[in-house]
Short mmCIF file of C-alpha atoms and ligand atoms in Angstrom, two decimals:
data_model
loop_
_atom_site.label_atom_id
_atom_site.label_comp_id
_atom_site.label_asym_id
_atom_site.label_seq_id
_atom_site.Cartn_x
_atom_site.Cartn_y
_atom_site.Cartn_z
CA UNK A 17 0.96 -9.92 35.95
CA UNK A 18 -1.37 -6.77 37.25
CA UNK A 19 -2.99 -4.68 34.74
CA UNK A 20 -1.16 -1.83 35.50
CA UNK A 21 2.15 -3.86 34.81
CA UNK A 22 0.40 -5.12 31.37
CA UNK A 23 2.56 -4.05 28.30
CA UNK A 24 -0.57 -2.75 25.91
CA UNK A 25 0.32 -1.40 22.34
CA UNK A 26 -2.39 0.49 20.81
CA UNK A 27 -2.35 0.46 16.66
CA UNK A 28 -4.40 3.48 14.88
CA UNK A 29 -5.74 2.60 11.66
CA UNK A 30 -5.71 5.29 8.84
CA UNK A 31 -9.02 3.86 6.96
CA UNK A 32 -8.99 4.20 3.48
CA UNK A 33 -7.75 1.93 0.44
CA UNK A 34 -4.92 -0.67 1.15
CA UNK A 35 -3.96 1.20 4.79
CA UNK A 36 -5.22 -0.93 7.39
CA UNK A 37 -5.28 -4.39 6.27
CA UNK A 38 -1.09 -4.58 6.30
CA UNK A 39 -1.58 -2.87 9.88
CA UNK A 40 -3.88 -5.30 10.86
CA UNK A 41 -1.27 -8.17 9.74
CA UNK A 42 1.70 -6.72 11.40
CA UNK A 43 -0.15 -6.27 14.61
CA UNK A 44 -0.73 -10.50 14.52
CA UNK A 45 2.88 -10.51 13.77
CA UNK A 46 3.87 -8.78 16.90
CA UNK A 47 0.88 -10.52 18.78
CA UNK A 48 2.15 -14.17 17.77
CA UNK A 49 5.66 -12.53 18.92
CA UNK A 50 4.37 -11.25 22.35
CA UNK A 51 1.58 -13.76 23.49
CA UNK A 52 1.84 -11.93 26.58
CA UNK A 53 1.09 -8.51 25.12
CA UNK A 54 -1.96 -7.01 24.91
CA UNK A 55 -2.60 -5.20 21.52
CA UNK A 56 -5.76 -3.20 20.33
CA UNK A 57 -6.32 -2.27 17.30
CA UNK A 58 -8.59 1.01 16.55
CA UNK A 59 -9.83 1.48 13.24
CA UNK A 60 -13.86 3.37 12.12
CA UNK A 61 -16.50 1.12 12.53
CA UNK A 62 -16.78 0.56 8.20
CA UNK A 63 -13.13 -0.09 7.68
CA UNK A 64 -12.98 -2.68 10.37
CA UNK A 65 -15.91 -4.36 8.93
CA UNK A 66 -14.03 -4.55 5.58
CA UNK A 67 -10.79 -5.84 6.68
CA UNK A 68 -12.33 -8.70 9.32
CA UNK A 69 -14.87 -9.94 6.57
CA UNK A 70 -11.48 -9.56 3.47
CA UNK A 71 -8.21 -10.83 5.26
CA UNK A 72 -8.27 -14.51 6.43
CA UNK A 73 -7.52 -13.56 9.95
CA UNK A 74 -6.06 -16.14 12.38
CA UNK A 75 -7.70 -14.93 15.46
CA UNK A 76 -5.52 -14.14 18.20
CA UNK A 77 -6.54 -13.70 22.05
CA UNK A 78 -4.01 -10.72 22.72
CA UNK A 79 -5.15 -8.30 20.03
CA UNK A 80 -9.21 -6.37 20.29
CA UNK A 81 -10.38 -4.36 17.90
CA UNK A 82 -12.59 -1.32 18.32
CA UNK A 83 -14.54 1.12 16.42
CA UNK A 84 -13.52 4.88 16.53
CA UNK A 85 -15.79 7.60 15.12
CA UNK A 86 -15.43 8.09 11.46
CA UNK A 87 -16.51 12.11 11.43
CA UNK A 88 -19.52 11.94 8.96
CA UNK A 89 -22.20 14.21 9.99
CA UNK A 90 -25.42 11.38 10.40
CA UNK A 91 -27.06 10.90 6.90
CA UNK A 92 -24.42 13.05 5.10
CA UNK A 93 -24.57 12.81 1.24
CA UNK A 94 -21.92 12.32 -0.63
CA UNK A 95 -20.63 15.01 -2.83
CA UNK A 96 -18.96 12.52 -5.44
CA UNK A 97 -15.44 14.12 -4.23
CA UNK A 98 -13.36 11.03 -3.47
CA UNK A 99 -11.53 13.29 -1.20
CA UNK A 100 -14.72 14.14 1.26
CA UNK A 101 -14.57 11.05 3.69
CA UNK A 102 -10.98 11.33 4.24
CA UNK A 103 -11.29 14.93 5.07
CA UNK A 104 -14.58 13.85 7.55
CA UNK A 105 -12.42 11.39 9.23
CA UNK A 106 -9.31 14.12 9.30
CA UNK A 107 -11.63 16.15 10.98
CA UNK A 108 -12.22 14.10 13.76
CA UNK A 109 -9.05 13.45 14.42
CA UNK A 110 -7.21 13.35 16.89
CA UNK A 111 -10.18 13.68 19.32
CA UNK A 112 -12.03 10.20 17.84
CA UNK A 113 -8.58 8.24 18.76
CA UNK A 114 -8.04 9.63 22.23
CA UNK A 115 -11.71 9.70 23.29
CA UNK A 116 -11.34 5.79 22.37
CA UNK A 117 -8.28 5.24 23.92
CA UNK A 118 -9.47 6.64 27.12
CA UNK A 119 -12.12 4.89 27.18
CA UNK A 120 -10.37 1.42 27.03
CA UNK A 121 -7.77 2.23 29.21
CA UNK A 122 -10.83 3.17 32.15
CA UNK A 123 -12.59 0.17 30.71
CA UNK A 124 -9.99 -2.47 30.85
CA UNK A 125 -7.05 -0.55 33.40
CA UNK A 126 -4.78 -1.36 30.82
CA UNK A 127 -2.50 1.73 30.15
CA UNK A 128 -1.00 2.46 26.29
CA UNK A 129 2.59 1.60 26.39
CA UNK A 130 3.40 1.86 22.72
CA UNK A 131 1.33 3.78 19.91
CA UNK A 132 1.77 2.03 16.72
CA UNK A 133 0.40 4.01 14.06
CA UNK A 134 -0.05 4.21 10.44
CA UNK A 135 2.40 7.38 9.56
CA UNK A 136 -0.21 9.22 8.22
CA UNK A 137 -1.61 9.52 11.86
CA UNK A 138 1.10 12.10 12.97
CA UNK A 139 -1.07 13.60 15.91
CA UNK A 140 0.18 10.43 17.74
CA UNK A 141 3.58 12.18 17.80
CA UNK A 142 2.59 14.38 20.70
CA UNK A 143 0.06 11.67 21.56
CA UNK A 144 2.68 9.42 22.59
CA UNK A 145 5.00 12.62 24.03
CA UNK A 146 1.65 13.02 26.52
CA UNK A 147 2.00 9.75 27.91
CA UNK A 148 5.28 9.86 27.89
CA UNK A 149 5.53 6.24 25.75
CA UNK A 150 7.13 5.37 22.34
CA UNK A 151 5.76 6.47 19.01
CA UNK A 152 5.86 3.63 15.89
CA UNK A 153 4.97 4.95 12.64
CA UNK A 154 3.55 2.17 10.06
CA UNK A 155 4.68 3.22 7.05
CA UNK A 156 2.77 1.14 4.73
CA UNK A 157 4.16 2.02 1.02
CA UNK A 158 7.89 2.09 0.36
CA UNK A 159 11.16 3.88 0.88
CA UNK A 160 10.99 6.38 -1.77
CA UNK A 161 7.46 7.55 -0.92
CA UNK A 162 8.58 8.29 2.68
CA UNK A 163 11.78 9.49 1.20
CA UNK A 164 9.80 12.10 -0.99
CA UNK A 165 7.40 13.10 1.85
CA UNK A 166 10.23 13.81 4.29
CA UNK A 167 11.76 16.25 1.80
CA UNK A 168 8.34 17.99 0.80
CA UNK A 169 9.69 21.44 1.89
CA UNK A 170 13.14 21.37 0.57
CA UNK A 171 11.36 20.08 -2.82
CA UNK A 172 9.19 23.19 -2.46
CA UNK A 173 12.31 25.23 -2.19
CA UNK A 174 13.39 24.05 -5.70
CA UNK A 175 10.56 23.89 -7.99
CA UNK A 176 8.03 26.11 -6.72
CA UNK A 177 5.01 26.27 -4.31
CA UNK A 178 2.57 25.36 -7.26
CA UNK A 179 4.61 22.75 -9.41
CA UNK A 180 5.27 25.13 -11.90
CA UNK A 181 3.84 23.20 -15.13
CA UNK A 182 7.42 24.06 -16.87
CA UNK A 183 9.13 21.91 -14.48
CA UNK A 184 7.32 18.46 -15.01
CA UNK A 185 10.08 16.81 -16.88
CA UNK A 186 12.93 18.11 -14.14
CA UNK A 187 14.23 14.99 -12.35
CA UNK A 188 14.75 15.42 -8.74
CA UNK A 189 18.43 14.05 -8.77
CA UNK A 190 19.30 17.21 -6.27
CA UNK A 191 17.73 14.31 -3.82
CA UNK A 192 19.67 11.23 -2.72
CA UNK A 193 18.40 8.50 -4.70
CA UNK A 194 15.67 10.37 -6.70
CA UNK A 195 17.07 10.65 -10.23
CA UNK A 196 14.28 8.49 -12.17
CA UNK A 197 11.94 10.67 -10.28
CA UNK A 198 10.39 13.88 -12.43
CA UNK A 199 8.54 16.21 -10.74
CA UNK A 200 5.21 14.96 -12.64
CA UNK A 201 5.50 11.83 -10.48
CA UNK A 202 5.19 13.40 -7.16
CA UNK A 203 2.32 12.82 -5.12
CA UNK A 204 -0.48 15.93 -5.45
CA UNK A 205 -0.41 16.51 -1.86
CA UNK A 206 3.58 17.33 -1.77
CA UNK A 207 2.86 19.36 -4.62
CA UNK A 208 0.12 21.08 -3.23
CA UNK A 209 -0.32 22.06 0.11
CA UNK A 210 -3.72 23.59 0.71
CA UNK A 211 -6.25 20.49 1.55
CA UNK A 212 -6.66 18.50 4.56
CA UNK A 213 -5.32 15.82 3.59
CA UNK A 214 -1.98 16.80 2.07
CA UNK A 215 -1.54 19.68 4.94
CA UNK A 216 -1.85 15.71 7.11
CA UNK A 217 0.82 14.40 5.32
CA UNK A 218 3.09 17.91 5.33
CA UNK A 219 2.73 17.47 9.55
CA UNK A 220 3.48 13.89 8.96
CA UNK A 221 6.83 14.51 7.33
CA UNK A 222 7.84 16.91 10.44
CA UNK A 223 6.95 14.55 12.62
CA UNK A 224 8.46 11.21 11.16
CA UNK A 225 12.12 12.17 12.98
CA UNK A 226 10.42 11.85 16.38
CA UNK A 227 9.19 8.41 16.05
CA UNK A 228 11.07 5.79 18.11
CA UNK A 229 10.97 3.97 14.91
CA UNK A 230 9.50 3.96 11.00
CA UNK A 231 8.41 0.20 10.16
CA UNK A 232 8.38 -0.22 6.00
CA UNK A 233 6.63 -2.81 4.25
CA UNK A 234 10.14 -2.88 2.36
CA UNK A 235 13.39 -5.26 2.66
CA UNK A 236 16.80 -3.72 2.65
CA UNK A 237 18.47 -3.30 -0.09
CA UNK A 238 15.36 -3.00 -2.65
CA UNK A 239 16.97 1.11 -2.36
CA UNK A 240 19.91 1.44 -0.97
CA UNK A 241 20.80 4.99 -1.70
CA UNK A 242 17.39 6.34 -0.50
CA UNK A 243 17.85 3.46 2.76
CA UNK A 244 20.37 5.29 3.92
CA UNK A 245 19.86 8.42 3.69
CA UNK A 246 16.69 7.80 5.85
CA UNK A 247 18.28 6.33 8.00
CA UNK A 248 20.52 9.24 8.29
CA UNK A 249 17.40 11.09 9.35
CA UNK A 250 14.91 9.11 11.11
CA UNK A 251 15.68 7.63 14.23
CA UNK A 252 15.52 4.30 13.30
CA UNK A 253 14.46 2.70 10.09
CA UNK A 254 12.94 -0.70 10.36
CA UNK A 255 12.22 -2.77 7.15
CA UNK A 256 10.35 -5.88 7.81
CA UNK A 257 9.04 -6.86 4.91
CA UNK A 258 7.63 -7.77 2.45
CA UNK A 259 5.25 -8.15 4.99
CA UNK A 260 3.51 -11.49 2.82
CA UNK A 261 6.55 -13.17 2.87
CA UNK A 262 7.41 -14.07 7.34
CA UNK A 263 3.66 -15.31 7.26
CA UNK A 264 2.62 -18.03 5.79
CA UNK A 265 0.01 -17.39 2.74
CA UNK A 266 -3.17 -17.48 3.84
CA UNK A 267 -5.39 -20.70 2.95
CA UNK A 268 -7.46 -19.77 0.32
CA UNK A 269 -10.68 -21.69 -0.13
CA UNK A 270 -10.92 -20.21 -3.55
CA UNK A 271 -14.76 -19.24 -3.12
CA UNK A 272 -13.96 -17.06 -6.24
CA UNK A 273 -12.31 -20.21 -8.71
CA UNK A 274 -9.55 -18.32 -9.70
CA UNK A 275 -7.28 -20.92 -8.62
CA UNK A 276 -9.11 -23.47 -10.00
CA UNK A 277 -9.53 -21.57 -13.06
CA UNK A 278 -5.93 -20.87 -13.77
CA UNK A 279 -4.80 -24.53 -13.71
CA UNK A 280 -6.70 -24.25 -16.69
CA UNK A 281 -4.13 -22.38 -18.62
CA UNK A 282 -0.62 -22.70 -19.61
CA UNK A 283 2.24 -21.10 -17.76
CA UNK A 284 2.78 -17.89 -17.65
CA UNK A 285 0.47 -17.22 -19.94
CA UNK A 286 -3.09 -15.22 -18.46
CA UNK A 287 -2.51 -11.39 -17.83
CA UNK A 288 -3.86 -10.49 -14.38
CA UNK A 289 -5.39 -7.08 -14.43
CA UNK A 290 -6.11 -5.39 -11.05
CA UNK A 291 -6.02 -1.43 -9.62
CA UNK A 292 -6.53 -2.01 -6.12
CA UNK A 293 -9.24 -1.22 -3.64
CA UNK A 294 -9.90 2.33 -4.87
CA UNK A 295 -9.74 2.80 -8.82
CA UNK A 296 -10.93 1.91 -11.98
CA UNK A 297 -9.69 3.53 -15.01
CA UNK A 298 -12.16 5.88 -17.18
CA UNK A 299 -14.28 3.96 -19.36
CA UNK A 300 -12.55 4.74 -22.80
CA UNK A 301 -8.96 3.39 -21.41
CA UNK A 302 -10.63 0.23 -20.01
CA UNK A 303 -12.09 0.09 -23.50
CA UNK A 304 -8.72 0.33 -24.61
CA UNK A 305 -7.62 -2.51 -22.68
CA UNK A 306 -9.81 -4.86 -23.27
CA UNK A 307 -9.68 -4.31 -27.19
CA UNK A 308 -5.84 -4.56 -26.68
CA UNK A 309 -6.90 -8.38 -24.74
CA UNK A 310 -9.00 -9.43 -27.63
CA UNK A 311 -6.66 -8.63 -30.31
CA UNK A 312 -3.92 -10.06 -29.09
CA UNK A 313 -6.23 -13.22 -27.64
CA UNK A 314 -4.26 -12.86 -24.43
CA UNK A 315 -5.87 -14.88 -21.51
CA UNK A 316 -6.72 -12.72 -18.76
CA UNK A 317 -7.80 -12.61 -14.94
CA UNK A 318 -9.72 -9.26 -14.21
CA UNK A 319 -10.32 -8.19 -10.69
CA UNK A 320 -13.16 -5.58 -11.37
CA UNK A 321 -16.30 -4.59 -9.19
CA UNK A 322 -17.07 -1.05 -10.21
CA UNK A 323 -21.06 -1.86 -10.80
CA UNK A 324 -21.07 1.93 -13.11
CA UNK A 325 -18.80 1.04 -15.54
CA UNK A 326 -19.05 -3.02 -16.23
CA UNK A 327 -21.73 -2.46 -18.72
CA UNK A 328 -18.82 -0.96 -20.84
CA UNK A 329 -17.06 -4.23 -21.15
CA UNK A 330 -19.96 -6.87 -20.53
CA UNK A 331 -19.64 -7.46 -24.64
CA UNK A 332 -15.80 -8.07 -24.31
CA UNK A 333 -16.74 -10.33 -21.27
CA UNK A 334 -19.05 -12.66 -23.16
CA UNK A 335 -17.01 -12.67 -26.36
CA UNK A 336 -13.50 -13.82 -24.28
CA UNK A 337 -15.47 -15.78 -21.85
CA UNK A 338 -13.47 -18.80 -23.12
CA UNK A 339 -10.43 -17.46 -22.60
CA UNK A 340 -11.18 -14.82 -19.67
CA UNK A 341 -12.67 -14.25 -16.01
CA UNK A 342 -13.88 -11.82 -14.08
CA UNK A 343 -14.08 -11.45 -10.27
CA UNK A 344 -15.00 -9.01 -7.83
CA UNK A 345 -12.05 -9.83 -5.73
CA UNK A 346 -9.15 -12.25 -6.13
CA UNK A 347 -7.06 -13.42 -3.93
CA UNK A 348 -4.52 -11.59 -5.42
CA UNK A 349 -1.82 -12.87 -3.51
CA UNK A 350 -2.60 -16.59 -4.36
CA UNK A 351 -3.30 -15.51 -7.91
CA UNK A 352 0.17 -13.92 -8.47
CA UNK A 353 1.75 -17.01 -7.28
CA UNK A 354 0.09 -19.40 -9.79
CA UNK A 355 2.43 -20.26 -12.40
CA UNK A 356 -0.01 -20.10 -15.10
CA UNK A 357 0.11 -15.59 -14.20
CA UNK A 358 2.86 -14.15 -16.71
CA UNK A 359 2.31 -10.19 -16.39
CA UNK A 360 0.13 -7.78 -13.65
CA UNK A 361 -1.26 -4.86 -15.48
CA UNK A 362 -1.35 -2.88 -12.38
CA UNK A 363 -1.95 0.63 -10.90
CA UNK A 364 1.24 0.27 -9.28
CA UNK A 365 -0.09 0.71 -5.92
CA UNK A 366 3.06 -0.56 -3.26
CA UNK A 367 1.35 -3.58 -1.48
CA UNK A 368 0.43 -4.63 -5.22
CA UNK A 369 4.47 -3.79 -6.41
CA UNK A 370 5.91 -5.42 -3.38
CA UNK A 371 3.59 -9.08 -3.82
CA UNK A 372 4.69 -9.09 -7.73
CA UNK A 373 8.20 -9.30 -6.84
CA UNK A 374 7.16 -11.34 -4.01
CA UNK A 375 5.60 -13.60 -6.68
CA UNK A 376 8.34 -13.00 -9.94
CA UNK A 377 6.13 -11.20 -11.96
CA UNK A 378 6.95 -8.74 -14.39
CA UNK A 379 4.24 -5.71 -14.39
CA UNK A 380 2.69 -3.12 -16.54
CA UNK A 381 1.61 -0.13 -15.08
CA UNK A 382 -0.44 2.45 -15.32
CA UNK A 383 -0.45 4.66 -12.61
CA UNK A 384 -2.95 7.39 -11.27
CA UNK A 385 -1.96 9.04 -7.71
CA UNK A 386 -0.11 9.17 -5.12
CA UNK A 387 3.06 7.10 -4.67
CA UNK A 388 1.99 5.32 -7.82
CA UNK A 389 4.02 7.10 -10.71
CA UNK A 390 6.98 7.12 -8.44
CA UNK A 391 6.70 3.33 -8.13
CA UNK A 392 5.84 3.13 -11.67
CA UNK A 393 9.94 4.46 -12.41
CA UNK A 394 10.86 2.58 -9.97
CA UNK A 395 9.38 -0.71 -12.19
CA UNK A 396 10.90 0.42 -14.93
CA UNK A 397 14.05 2.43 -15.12
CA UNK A 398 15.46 1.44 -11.81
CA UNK A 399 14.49 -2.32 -11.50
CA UNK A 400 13.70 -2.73 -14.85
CA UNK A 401 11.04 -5.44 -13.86
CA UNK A 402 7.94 -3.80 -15.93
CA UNK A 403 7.51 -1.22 -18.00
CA UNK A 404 5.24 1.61 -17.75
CA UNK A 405 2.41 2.03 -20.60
CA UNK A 406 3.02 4.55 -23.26
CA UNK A 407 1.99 7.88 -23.07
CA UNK A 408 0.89 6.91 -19.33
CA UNK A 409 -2.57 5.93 -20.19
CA UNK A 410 -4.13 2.57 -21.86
CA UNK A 411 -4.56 2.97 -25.36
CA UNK A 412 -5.37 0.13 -27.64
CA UNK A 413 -1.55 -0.23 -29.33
CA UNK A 414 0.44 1.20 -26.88
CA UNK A 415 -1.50 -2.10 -24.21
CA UNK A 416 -1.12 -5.01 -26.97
CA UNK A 417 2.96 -3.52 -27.45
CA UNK A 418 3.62 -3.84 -23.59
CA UNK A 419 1.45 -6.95 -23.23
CA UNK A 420 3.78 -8.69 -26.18
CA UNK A 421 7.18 -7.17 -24.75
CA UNK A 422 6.33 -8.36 -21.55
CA UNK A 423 4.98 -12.17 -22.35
CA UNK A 424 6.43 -12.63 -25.43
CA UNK A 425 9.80 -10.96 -26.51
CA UNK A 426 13.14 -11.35 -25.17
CA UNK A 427 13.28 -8.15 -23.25
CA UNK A 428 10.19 -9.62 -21.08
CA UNK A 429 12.30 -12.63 -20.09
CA UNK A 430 14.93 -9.93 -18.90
CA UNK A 431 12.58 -8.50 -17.00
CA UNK A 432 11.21 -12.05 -15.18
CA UNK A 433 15.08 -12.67 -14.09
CA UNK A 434 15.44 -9.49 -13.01
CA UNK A 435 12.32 -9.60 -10.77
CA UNK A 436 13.62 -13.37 -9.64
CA UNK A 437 17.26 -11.51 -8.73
CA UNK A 438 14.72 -8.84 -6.37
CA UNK A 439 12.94 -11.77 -5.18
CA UNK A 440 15.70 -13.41 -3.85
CA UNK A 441 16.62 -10.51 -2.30
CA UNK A 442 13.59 -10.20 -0.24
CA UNK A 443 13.48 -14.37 0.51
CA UNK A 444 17.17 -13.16 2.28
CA UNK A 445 15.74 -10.52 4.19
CA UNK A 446 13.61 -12.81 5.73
CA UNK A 447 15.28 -15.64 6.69
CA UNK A 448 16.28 -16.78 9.59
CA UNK A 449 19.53 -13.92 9.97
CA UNK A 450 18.10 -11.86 7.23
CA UNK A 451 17.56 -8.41 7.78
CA UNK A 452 13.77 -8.32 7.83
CA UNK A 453 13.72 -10.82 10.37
CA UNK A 454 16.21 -9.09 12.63
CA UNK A 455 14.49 -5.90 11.88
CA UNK A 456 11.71 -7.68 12.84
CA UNK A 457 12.68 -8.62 16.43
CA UNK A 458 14.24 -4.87 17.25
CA UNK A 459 10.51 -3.92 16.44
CA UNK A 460 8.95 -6.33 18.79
CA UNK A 461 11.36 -4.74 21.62
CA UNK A 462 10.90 -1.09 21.23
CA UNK A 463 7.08 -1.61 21.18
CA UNK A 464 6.84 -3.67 23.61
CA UNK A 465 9.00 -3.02 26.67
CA UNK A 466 6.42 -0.67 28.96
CA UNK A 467 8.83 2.24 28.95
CA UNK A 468 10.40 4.91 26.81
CA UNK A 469 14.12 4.87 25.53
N1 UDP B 15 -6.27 -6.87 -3.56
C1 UDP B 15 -6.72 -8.17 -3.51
N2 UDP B 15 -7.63 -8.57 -4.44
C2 UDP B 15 -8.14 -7.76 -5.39
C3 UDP B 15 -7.66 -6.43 -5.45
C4 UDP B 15 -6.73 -6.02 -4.53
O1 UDP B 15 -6.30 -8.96 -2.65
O2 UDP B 15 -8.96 -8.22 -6.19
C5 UDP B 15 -5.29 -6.43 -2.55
C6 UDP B 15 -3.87 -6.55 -3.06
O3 UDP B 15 -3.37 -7.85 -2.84
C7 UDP B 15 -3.13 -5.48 -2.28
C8 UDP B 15 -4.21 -4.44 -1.99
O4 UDP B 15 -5.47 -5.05 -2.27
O5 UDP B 15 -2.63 -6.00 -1.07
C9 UDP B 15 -4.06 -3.21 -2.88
O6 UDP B 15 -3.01 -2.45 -2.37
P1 UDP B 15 -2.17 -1.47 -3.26
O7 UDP B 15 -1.18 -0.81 -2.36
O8 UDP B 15 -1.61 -2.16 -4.41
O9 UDP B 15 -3.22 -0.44 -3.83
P2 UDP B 15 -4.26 0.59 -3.16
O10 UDP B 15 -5.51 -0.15 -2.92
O11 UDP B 15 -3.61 1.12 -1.90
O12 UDP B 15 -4.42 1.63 -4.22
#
């Protein structure tokens, strides 16, 4: 086959926090799918670094990755706003992506034939219109986030372009689906429209109807009401998750003795406490947690690298050290599998959600942004697999309460067979006739036959 006859789908990475390592994995998907395909994957130089040297990545022939310009002005110093690099990086865009892209295609004669973006990247809308080819959008958290995003303007409409404070507690039942949700757990940048960032993910929501299709790390079924009413509105809604189940788990050579570690303990018995790739809470609520660990002698498994604030707990860590371990990084999925795990204390972050129920564990959570209070509800009022922490912040009484609800009493044992009925769900989805898996194969067709429907 000639170059120019060369099907070539071209993934965009949006690089911050969990974004482009479930990218990453559902471009191998697609590669092991379409061995014939060509697939490159474009990502800034620092985020690729940190997703080759995390994921264990089978290495495929068909798929290249390449740097794209991340926007920072040479030697820039950092403010401290956890906002500024994203807003560097918006500010390159789209020009960094297409001055790559061009590139390539000059460099290797292979043409784009798909764009398969993370959502966020809504530029690639008309990007894709240019070159006349279809547009994928990766969304990489769940249905109701989308959901929410798409209906940003209409939610203005009804409570106001500031989130009027007096509104907080009003559920947003006037949307399909949405009646756990207050307006306190929407996402800052639907409430507030005036920074990069959220003004990216306004154009996003515009844009989402013109994709060819909207991929979700999701299964069907997980939210039916809000499912459909998507897919009343996007063109075509693609679940094809939970993207860890259709792959194999990685091997894990358990560099970090987690594994080895939690053989140690009896079965579903250790807490494992994680918030992500972004956050640690503020030093008096991991305070609170820790206390809540000791006094109720819980075992526990704490994925925690934020150098500033460790000194904080290093006293709890030698005291527990017995009956507790620390890591920079666990291999989270791996961990939540091991039967000796009985609760994630979580941030409630979707990829982190999805690989509970993935695994059948119950959760506590304590969100902070974004999607994260919206999957908190979900957790807890809808699923009823988890249960928020009171007063939405770690305090000593309110952690040891949900810690001995969740591991101990009977409503915790509810909440384990509820998660098993969600898992099960999900296990369907992906076999052989599920829907993930059929979901699955319409995805490898739109994005890779070389022309536009
Ligand atoms: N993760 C991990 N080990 C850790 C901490 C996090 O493997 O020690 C992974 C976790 O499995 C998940 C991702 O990092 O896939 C976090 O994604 P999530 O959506 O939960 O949170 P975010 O980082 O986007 O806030």
């Amino acid at each position: 086959m000639s170059a120019a006859e060369t099907a070539h789908v071209v993934a965009f990475a949006f690089p911050f926090g969990s974004h482009p390592t479930p990218l990453l994995h559902l471009v191998q998907r697609l590669a092991a799918a379409a061995p014939t395909v060509h697939f490159s994957y474009f990502n800034t130089k620092k985020s690729n670094h940190n997703v080759f040297s995390k994921a264990n990545l089978h290495v495929y022939d068909n798929i290249k990755a390449y740097d794209v310009e991340d926007g920072l002005p040479e030697g820039h110093a950092f403010s401290g706003n956890p906002l500024e690099e994203i807003e560097f990086f918006i500010g390159a865009t789209p020009e960094n992506f297409r001055r790559r892209l061009d590139e390539i295609v000059e460099e290797t004669g292979l043409k784009a034939t798909c764009l398969l973006t993370d959502a966020f990247l809504s530029f690639s809308s008309e990007m894709a219109a240019e070159m006349g080819i279809p547009w994928v959008a990766v969304w990489t958290a769940g249905p109701t986030a989308v959901s929410i995003h798409s209906y940003t303007d209409l939610i203005h409409g009804r409570l106001g372009q500031t989130g009027h404070p007096e509104n907080q507690d009003q559920t947003l039942d006037f949307l399909p689906g949405m009646a756990a949700i207050h307006a306190s757990d929407l996402p800052q940048e639907v409430v507030h429209l005036d920074t990069p960032f959220s003004r990216l993910l306004h154009s996003m929501s515009r844009s989402l109807p013109r994709a060819a299709a909207v991929v979700l790390n999701s299964f069907d079924g997980i939210d039916p009401v809000v499912e459909n009413d998507l897919s009343s509105k996007l063109r075509k809604v693609l679940n094809v998750g939970p993207f860890p189940l259709p792959s194999p788990m990685p091997p894990s050579d358990d560099q970090s003795g987690c594994l080895s570690w939690l053989s140690t303990q009896s079965a579903a018995s250790v807490a494992y406490l994680s918030f992500g790739t972004m956050l640690t809470p503020p030093p008096h609520e991991l305070v609170a947690l820790a206390d809540s660990l000791e006094e109720k002698q819980i075992p526990y498994l704490w994925s925690f690298r934020d150098n500033s604030k460790i000194n904080l707990l290093q006293g709890f860590f030698e005291r527990t050290s017995s009956r507790g371990k620390v890591v920079e990084w666990a291999p989270q999925l791996q961990v939540l599998a091991h039967s000796s795990v009985g609760v994630f204390v979580t941030h409630s972050g979707w990829n982190s959600v999805v690989e509970s129920i993935v695994a059948g564990v119950p959760l506590i959570c304590r969100p902070f942004f974004g999607d994260q209070m919206m999957n908190r509800r979900r957790v807890e009022d809808v699923w009823r697999i988890g249960v928020g922490v009171e007063g939405g912040i770690f305090t000593k009484s309110g952690m040891a309460g949900a810690l001995n609800l969740v591991l101990f009493e009977e409503e915790g044992k509810k909440m384990r067979e509820n998660i098993g009925g969600l898992r099960e769900c999900a296990l369907r989805a992906v076999a052989e006739n599920g829907s993930s898996t059929q979901n699955f194969k319409s995805l490898v067709q739109i994005a890779t036959s070389s022309h536009q429907d």
